[in-house]
Every structure is written in C-alpha cells, then in structure tokens.
Amino acid sequence: MQSKILLQQNFEIKGGDFINAGESSIKIRNILKDIGIDSDIIRRVAIVAYEAEMNVVMYARHGKMHLYVYSNKILLKIEDRGQGIKDIDLAMQPGYSTATEEMREMGFGAGMGLPNIKKNSDVFNINSTIREGTKLEIKINLNNKNG
Amino acid sequence: MTLDAIIKLLNAKFLVGPRDSIIDIKFAKASDLMSDVLAFSEPCSVADTILVTGLTNKQVVRTCEIAGVCAIVFVRGKNPPADTIKLAQNSKIPILVTKLKMFEACGTLYSNGIKGASSKKGK
C-alpha cells in the first residue's frame, strides 16, 4: 500500500568532485534530523546516501539523488550518467573494486560501497547499462528498524 | 572518558576543540579506510565513539558525521589540511592530533578502558 509523500528533495551530484563529495548526504541527514526521524534510521539512510554519492563522484560524470519520505518508509533513488557496471554480481562482492589511486587516497574504493548500501537497506534494487549509467533504488522502513 | 583525559593519555593536542565538554568517550574505531568505518558502523544514539586515523582529508570528517562518530584522533603527528579543520569546526567535530603511531594510540586507549566500537553490538 502506497502511503502519502511527506517530503521530497532532489540533489545534484557532480562526477569527479571529490572536494564537495558527501555534501548532499549530510543535507539529507540534517533534513531527517529536523523532522525527528529515529537516529538509527537516520544513520542507515545517511550511510546509504553517502556510499551512493561517493560512487557517483568516483565513477560517473553526473548524478541525481532523490529523497522521498513517506509516513512508513524512506525511499532513495540515485541515478547517474557514466560508465555503468559491467558485472553487478561481482560489484556486489565485498572487497571487489575498480577504484583508482586517487579514490583510495580519499579513503574510499575499498569495494565495500554497494555491499554496505545493501546491508543498510530493507529493499535494494540496482540496474546498470554499460556506457550509460546506473540506477539505485533503496527503501528503508520506518516502522521496522532492522527490516 | 573525557577528551581532556584522552589528550593527556596520548600526549595529544586539540586542533579543533570540543563545543561540548560533557562528551564521554567509551568506544573507538581505528581505520584509514573510510568505507570500512561506514561498513562497520554500529547503531548509536549516544555520542560516545572516537575515530583513530592517519587519513586527514575532508572525507574523514564527513564520514564521522554520517557514521555518528563524535571526535577524531589523527595519529603519526599528521596535521590535516585547512579545509578539513574548517569542516570539522562547522560540523562541531573535535580533532585531536598525537605523534603516537596508530598501534600505540589504540593500545593506549584500549588499556585505559576504551573498547572497540563493535563491542557496542547487542547492548
């Protein structure tokens, strides 16, 4: 059953912008704090958003992140234009990474991003087309913390 | 344990001082990989965890904000770039710097009662 949208926000993410990477996720965290969402749910949404945002910064040219807050769930949609993921099963394996040295110097690219997004989601969907881009859809329930 | 007590134990100094003097650190995590800090982030409702790291870029501060870590110790005497300090000030995340190596800093904290953040699980 679809419940009413209480809040919707969109964020632009620029590929390769390591300086500002993470700002959208901090904004999302602050929005959820302001509307009084449970702190553990906020932590999970923020981790998902941050990992997804870093993936766009590291691997895509441009991306958009959409936040939807419903009365019973939080939905995050992230879509990017970029190289896409060749083998999603492989990318989902913890430790598998195609990161460059620059990404690793930032403390990322350890191959934990997608597995960590999935771990913190109640529902996780990923679609990717080579040389076009990747779409993620993540649902986190508000009434069932550990889903 | 207060941040002042940690300063004494690690012979450290504040680069960004705490706004809140009642921070009570009980747990620590140590990593130079921010992905791992996020991947092994435990549920927390209380600000009681410190990150020990040798990585000094802005993403360390952002990772702490996201993962609910309330203070940072930079080891090996590493001084962070100005934009890291500015972000930590804006985000109200205290930064300490010690000349101790990662292993020594962690060992000192552990032997003085600070537990690994993973021991929070099941609380």
Coordinates of C-alpha atoms in Angstrom, one line a residue:
Chain A
M1 CA 0.0 0.0 0.0
Q2 CA 1.4 3.3 -1.1
S3 CA 1.3 6.0 1.7
K4 CA 1.4 9.7 1.3
I5 CA 4.7 11.5 0.5
L6 CA 5.5 13.8 3.4
L7 CA 8.7 15.3 1.9
Q8 CA 10.6 15.2 -1.3
Q9 CA 14.0 16.7 -2.1
N10 CA 16.4 16.4 -5.1
F11 CA 20.2 16.7 -5.1
E12 CA 22.6 17.1 -8.0
I13 CA 25.9 15.2 -7.8
K14 CA 28.9 16.2 -9.9
G15 CA 31.2 13.4 -11.0
G16 CA 34.9 13.8 -10.0
D17 CA 34.1 16.5 -7.5
F18 CA 36.0 15.0 -4.5
I19 CA 36.0 18.3 -2.7
N20 CA 32.3 18.5 -2.2
A21 CA 31.6 14.8 -2.2
G22 CA 29.2 13.9 0.7
E23 CA 27.5 17.3 1.0
S24 CA 24.2 16.0 -0.3
S25 CA 24.2 13.1 2.2
I26 CA 24.9 15.5 5.0
K27 CA 22.0 17.6 3.9
I28 CA 19.8 14.5 3.8
R29 CA 20.9 13.6 7.3
N30 CA 20.1 17.1 8.6
I31 CA 16.7 17.1 6.9
L32 CA 15.8 13.8 8.6
K33 CA 17.1 15.0 11.9
D34 CA 15.0 18.2 11.6
I35 CA 11.8 16.2 11.1
G36 CA 12.5 13.9 14.0
I37 CA 13.3 10.6 12.4
D38 CA 14.8 7.9 14.7
S39 CA 18.6 8.2 15.0
D40 CA 19.3 4.7 13.9
I41 CA 17.2 5.1 10.7
I42 CA 19.0 8.4 10.0
R43 CA 22.3 6.6 10.3
R44 CA 21.3 3.9 7.9
V45 CA 19.8 6.4 5.3
A46 CA 22.9 8.6 5.7
I47 CA 25.3 5.7 5.1
V48 CA 23.3 4.5 2.0
A49 CA 23.2 8.1 0.6
Y50 CA 26.9 8.7 1.3
E51 CA 28.1 5.5 -0.3
A52 CA 25.9 6.1 -3.3
E53 CA 27.0 9.7 -3.6
M54 CA 30.7 8.6 -3.4
N55 CA 30.0 6.1 -6.2
V56 CA 28.6 8.8 -8.4
V57 CA 31.6 11.1 -7.6
M58 CA 34.1 8.3 -8.3
Y59 CA 32.7 6.6 -11.3
A60 CA 30.1 8.8 -13.1
R61 CA 30.0 12.1 -14.9
H62 CA 26.9 13.4 -13.3
G63 CA 24.1 12.1 -11.0
K64 CA 20.9 12.9 -9.2
M65 CA 19.8 11.7 -5.8
H66 CA 16.1 11.9 -4.9
L67 CA 14.9 11.6 -1.3
Y68 CA 11.2 10.7 -0.6
V69 CA 9.9 10.5 2.9
Y70 CA 6.7 8.6 3.4
S71 CA 4.8 8.0 6.7
N72 CA 6.1 4.4 6.7
K73 CA 9.3 4.4 4.7
I74 CA 12.2 6.4 3.2
L75 CA 13.0 6.0 -0.4
L76 CA 16.3 7.0 -2.0
K77 CA 16.7 7.0 -5.8
I78 CA 20.1 7.6 -7.3
E79 CA 20.7 7.7 -11.0
D80 CA 23.9 8.6 -12.8
R81 CA 25.2 9.0 -16.3
G82 CA 28.5 7.3 -16.5
Q83 CA 30.4 4.2 -17.3
G84 CA 27.9 1.8 -15.8
I85 CA 28.7 -1.5 -14.1
K86 CA 29.8 -4.4 -16.2
D87 CA 29.2 -7.2 -13.8
I88 CA 26.7 -6.3 -11.0
D89 CA 27.2 -9.7 -9.1
L90 CA 30.9 -9.0 -9.0
A91 CA 30.4 -5.4 -7.9
M92 CA 28.2 -6.6 -5.0
Q93 CA 31.1 -8.8 -3.6
P94 CA 32.7 -7.2 -0.6
G95 CA 36.2 -6.2 -1.5
Y96 CA 35.8 -6.1 -5.2
S97 CA 36.9 -2.7 -6.5
T98 CA 37.9 -0.9 -9.7
A99 CA 39.0 2.2 -7.8
T100 CA 41.9 4.4 -8.8
E101 CA 44.7 5.5 -6.6
E102 CA 43.1 8.9 -6.1
M103 CA 39.9 7.3 -4.8
R104 CA 41.8 5.1 -2.4
E105 CA 43.7 8.1 -1.1
M106 CA 40.3 9.6 -0.1
G107 CA 39.7 6.5 2.0
F108 CA 37.2 5.0 -0.5
G109 CA 37.3 2.4 -3.2
A110 CA 37.7 -0.5 -0.8
G111 CA 35.0 -2.5 -2.5
M112 CA 32.6 -2.0 0.4
G113 CA 30.2 0.6 -1.2
L114 CA 27.5 -1.5 -2.8
P115 CA 27.5 -4.3 -0.2
N116 CA 27.2 -1.7 2.5
I117 CA 24.3 0.0 0.7
K118 CA 22.5 -3.3 0.5
K119 CA 23.3 -4.1 4.1
N120 CA 21.6 -0.9 5.3
S121 CA 18.6 -1.2 3.0
D122 CA 15.3 -3.1 3.5
V123 CA 14.8 -3.2 -0.2
F124 CA 17.7 -2.7 -2.6
N125 CA 17.4 -2.6 -6.4
I126 CA 20.2 -1.9 -8.9
N127 CA 20.1 -1.5 -12.7
S128 CA 23.1 -0.6 -14.8
T129 CA 23.7 -0.2 -18.5
I130 CA 27.3 -0.1 -19.8
R131 CA 28.4 3.3 -21.1
E132 CA 25.0 4.8 -20.0
G133 CA 24.8 4.7 -16.2
T134 CA 23.5 3.1 -13.0
K135 CA 20.2 3.4 -11.1
L136 CA 19.8 2.5 -7.5
E137 CA 16.6 2.4 -5.6
I138 CA 16.7 1.9 -1.8
K139 CA 13.8 1.6 0.6
I140 CA 14.3 1.8 4.4
N141 CA 11.2 1.1 6.5
L142 CA 10.4 3.5 9.3
N143 CA 8.4 1.1 11.4
N144 CA 10.8 -1.8 11.3
K145 CA 14.3 -0.7 12.2
N146 CA 16.2 -3.9 11.3
G147 CA 14.0 -4.9 8.4
Chain B
M1 CA 36.5 9.2 29.3
T2 CA 36.6 12.9 28.5
L3 CA 38.5 14.3 25.6
D4 CA 40.8 16.1 28.0
A5 CA 41.7 12.7 29.5
I6 CA 42.5 11.3 26.0
I7 CA 44.6 14.4 25.3
K8 CA 46.7 13.5 28.4
L9 CA 46.9 9.8 27.6
L10 CA 48.0 10.3 24.0
N11 CA 50.1 13.4 24.7
A12 CA 47.9 15.0 22.1
K13 CA 46.6 18.5 21.4
F14 CA 43.4 19.9 20.1
L15 CA 43.3 21.2 16.5
V16 CA 39.5 21.7 16.8
G17 CA 38.3 22.0 20.4
P18 CA 35.1 20.5 21.7
R19 CA 32.0 22.7 21.9
D20 CA 30.5 20.2 24.4
S21 CA 32.7 19.5 27.5
I22 CA 30.5 16.5 28.5
I23 CA 31.5 14.2 25.7
D24 CA 32.1 10.8 27.3
I25 CA 34.1 8.5 25.0
K26 CA 33.6 4.8 25.7
F27 CA 34.4 3.3 22.3
A28 CA 36.9 3.7 19.4
K29 CA 37.3 2.6 15.9
A30 CA 40.6 2.8 14.0
S31 CA 41.0 2.8 10.2
D32 CA 42.4 4.6 7.3
L33 CA 39.6 3.3 5.1
M34 CA 36.5 5.4 5.4
S35 CA 34.5 2.7 3.6
D36 CA 35.3 0.3 6.4
V37 CA 34.3 2.9 9.1
L38 CA 30.9 3.2 7.3
A39 CA 30.6 -0.6 6.7
F40 CA 31.2 -1.4 10.3
S41 CA 29.2 1.4 11.8
E42 CA 27.1 0.3 14.8
P43 CA 23.7 1.7 15.8
C44 CA 24.3 4.5 18.2
S45 CA 22.0 7.0 19.9
V46 CA 24.7 8.5 22.2
A47 CA 27.8 10.3 21.1
D48 CA 30.4 8.1 22.7
T49 CA 32.8 6.9 19.9
I50 CA 36.1 8.3 18.6
L51 CA 37.8 7.6 15.3
V52 CA 41.6 7.0 15.3
T53 CA 43.0 7.5 11.8
G54 CA 46.0 8.6 9.8
L55 CA 43.9 9.9 6.9
T56 CA 43.4 13.7 7.1
N57 CA 41.2 14.7 4.2
K58 CA 37.7 16.2 4.4
Q59 CA 36.0 12.9 3.8
V60 CA 37.2 11.8 7.3
V61 CA 35.0 14.5 8.9
R62 CA 32.1 13.7 6.6
T63 CA 32.4 10.0 7.4
C64 CA 32.3 10.8 11.1
E65 CA 29.2 12.9 10.7
I66 CA 27.5 10.1 8.7
A67 CA 28.6 7.3 11.0
G68 CA 27.8 9.1 14.2
V69 CA 31.4 9.3 15.4
C70 CA 31.8 12.3 17.7
A71 CA 35.6 13.1 17.6
I72 CA 38.7 12.3 15.6
V73 CA 42.3 11.5 16.6
F74 CA 44.9 12.0 13.9
V75 CA 47.9 9.8 14.6
R76 CA 51.6 9.9 13.4
G77 CA 51.6 13.7 14.1
K78 CA 49.7 14.3 10.9
N79 CA 48.3 17.8 10.5
P80 CA 45.2 18.0 8.4
P81 CA 44.7 20.5 5.5
A82 CA 42.9 23.7 6.4
D83 CA 39.7 22.7 4.7
T84 CA 39.5 19.6 6.9
I85 CA 39.8 21.8 10.0
K86 CA 37.2 24.2 8.7
L87 CA 34.7 21.5 8.0
A88 CA 35.3 20.0 11.5
Q89 CA 34.7 23.4 13.1
N90 CA 31.5 23.8 11.1
S91 CA 30.4 20.2 11.9
K92 CA 31.4 20.6 15.6
I93 CA 33.6 17.5 15.5
P94 CA 36.7 17.9 17.7
I95 CA 40.0 17.0 16.2
L96 CA 43.0 15.8 18.3
V97 CA 46.5 15.1 16.9
T98 CA 49.1 12.9 18.5
K99 CA 52.6 11.9 17.5
L100 CA 51.9 8.3 18.5
K101 CA 51.6 5.7 15.8
M102 CA 48.2 4.1 15.1
F103 CA 49.1 0.9 17.0
E104 CA 50.4 2.8 20.0
A105 CA 47.5 5.2 20.2
C106 CA 45.0 2.3 20.0
G107 CA 46.8 0.2 22.6
T108 CA 47.0 3.2 25.0
L109 CA 43.2 3.8 24.7
Y110 CA 42.4 0.2 25.0
S111 CA 44.5 -0.4 28.0
N112 CA 42.8 2.6 29.7
G113 CA 39.3 1.2 29.2
I114 CA 38.2 2.3 25.8
K115 CA 36.6 -0.6 24.0
G116 CA 36.3 -1.4 20.3
A117 CA 33.1 0.1 18.7
S118 CA 32.0 -3.4 17.7
S119 CA 31.5 -4.4 21.3
K120 CA 28.5 -2.0 21.3
K121 CA 26.6 -4.7 19.4
G122 CA 24.0 -6.5 21.5
K123 CA 23.9 -3.8 24.1

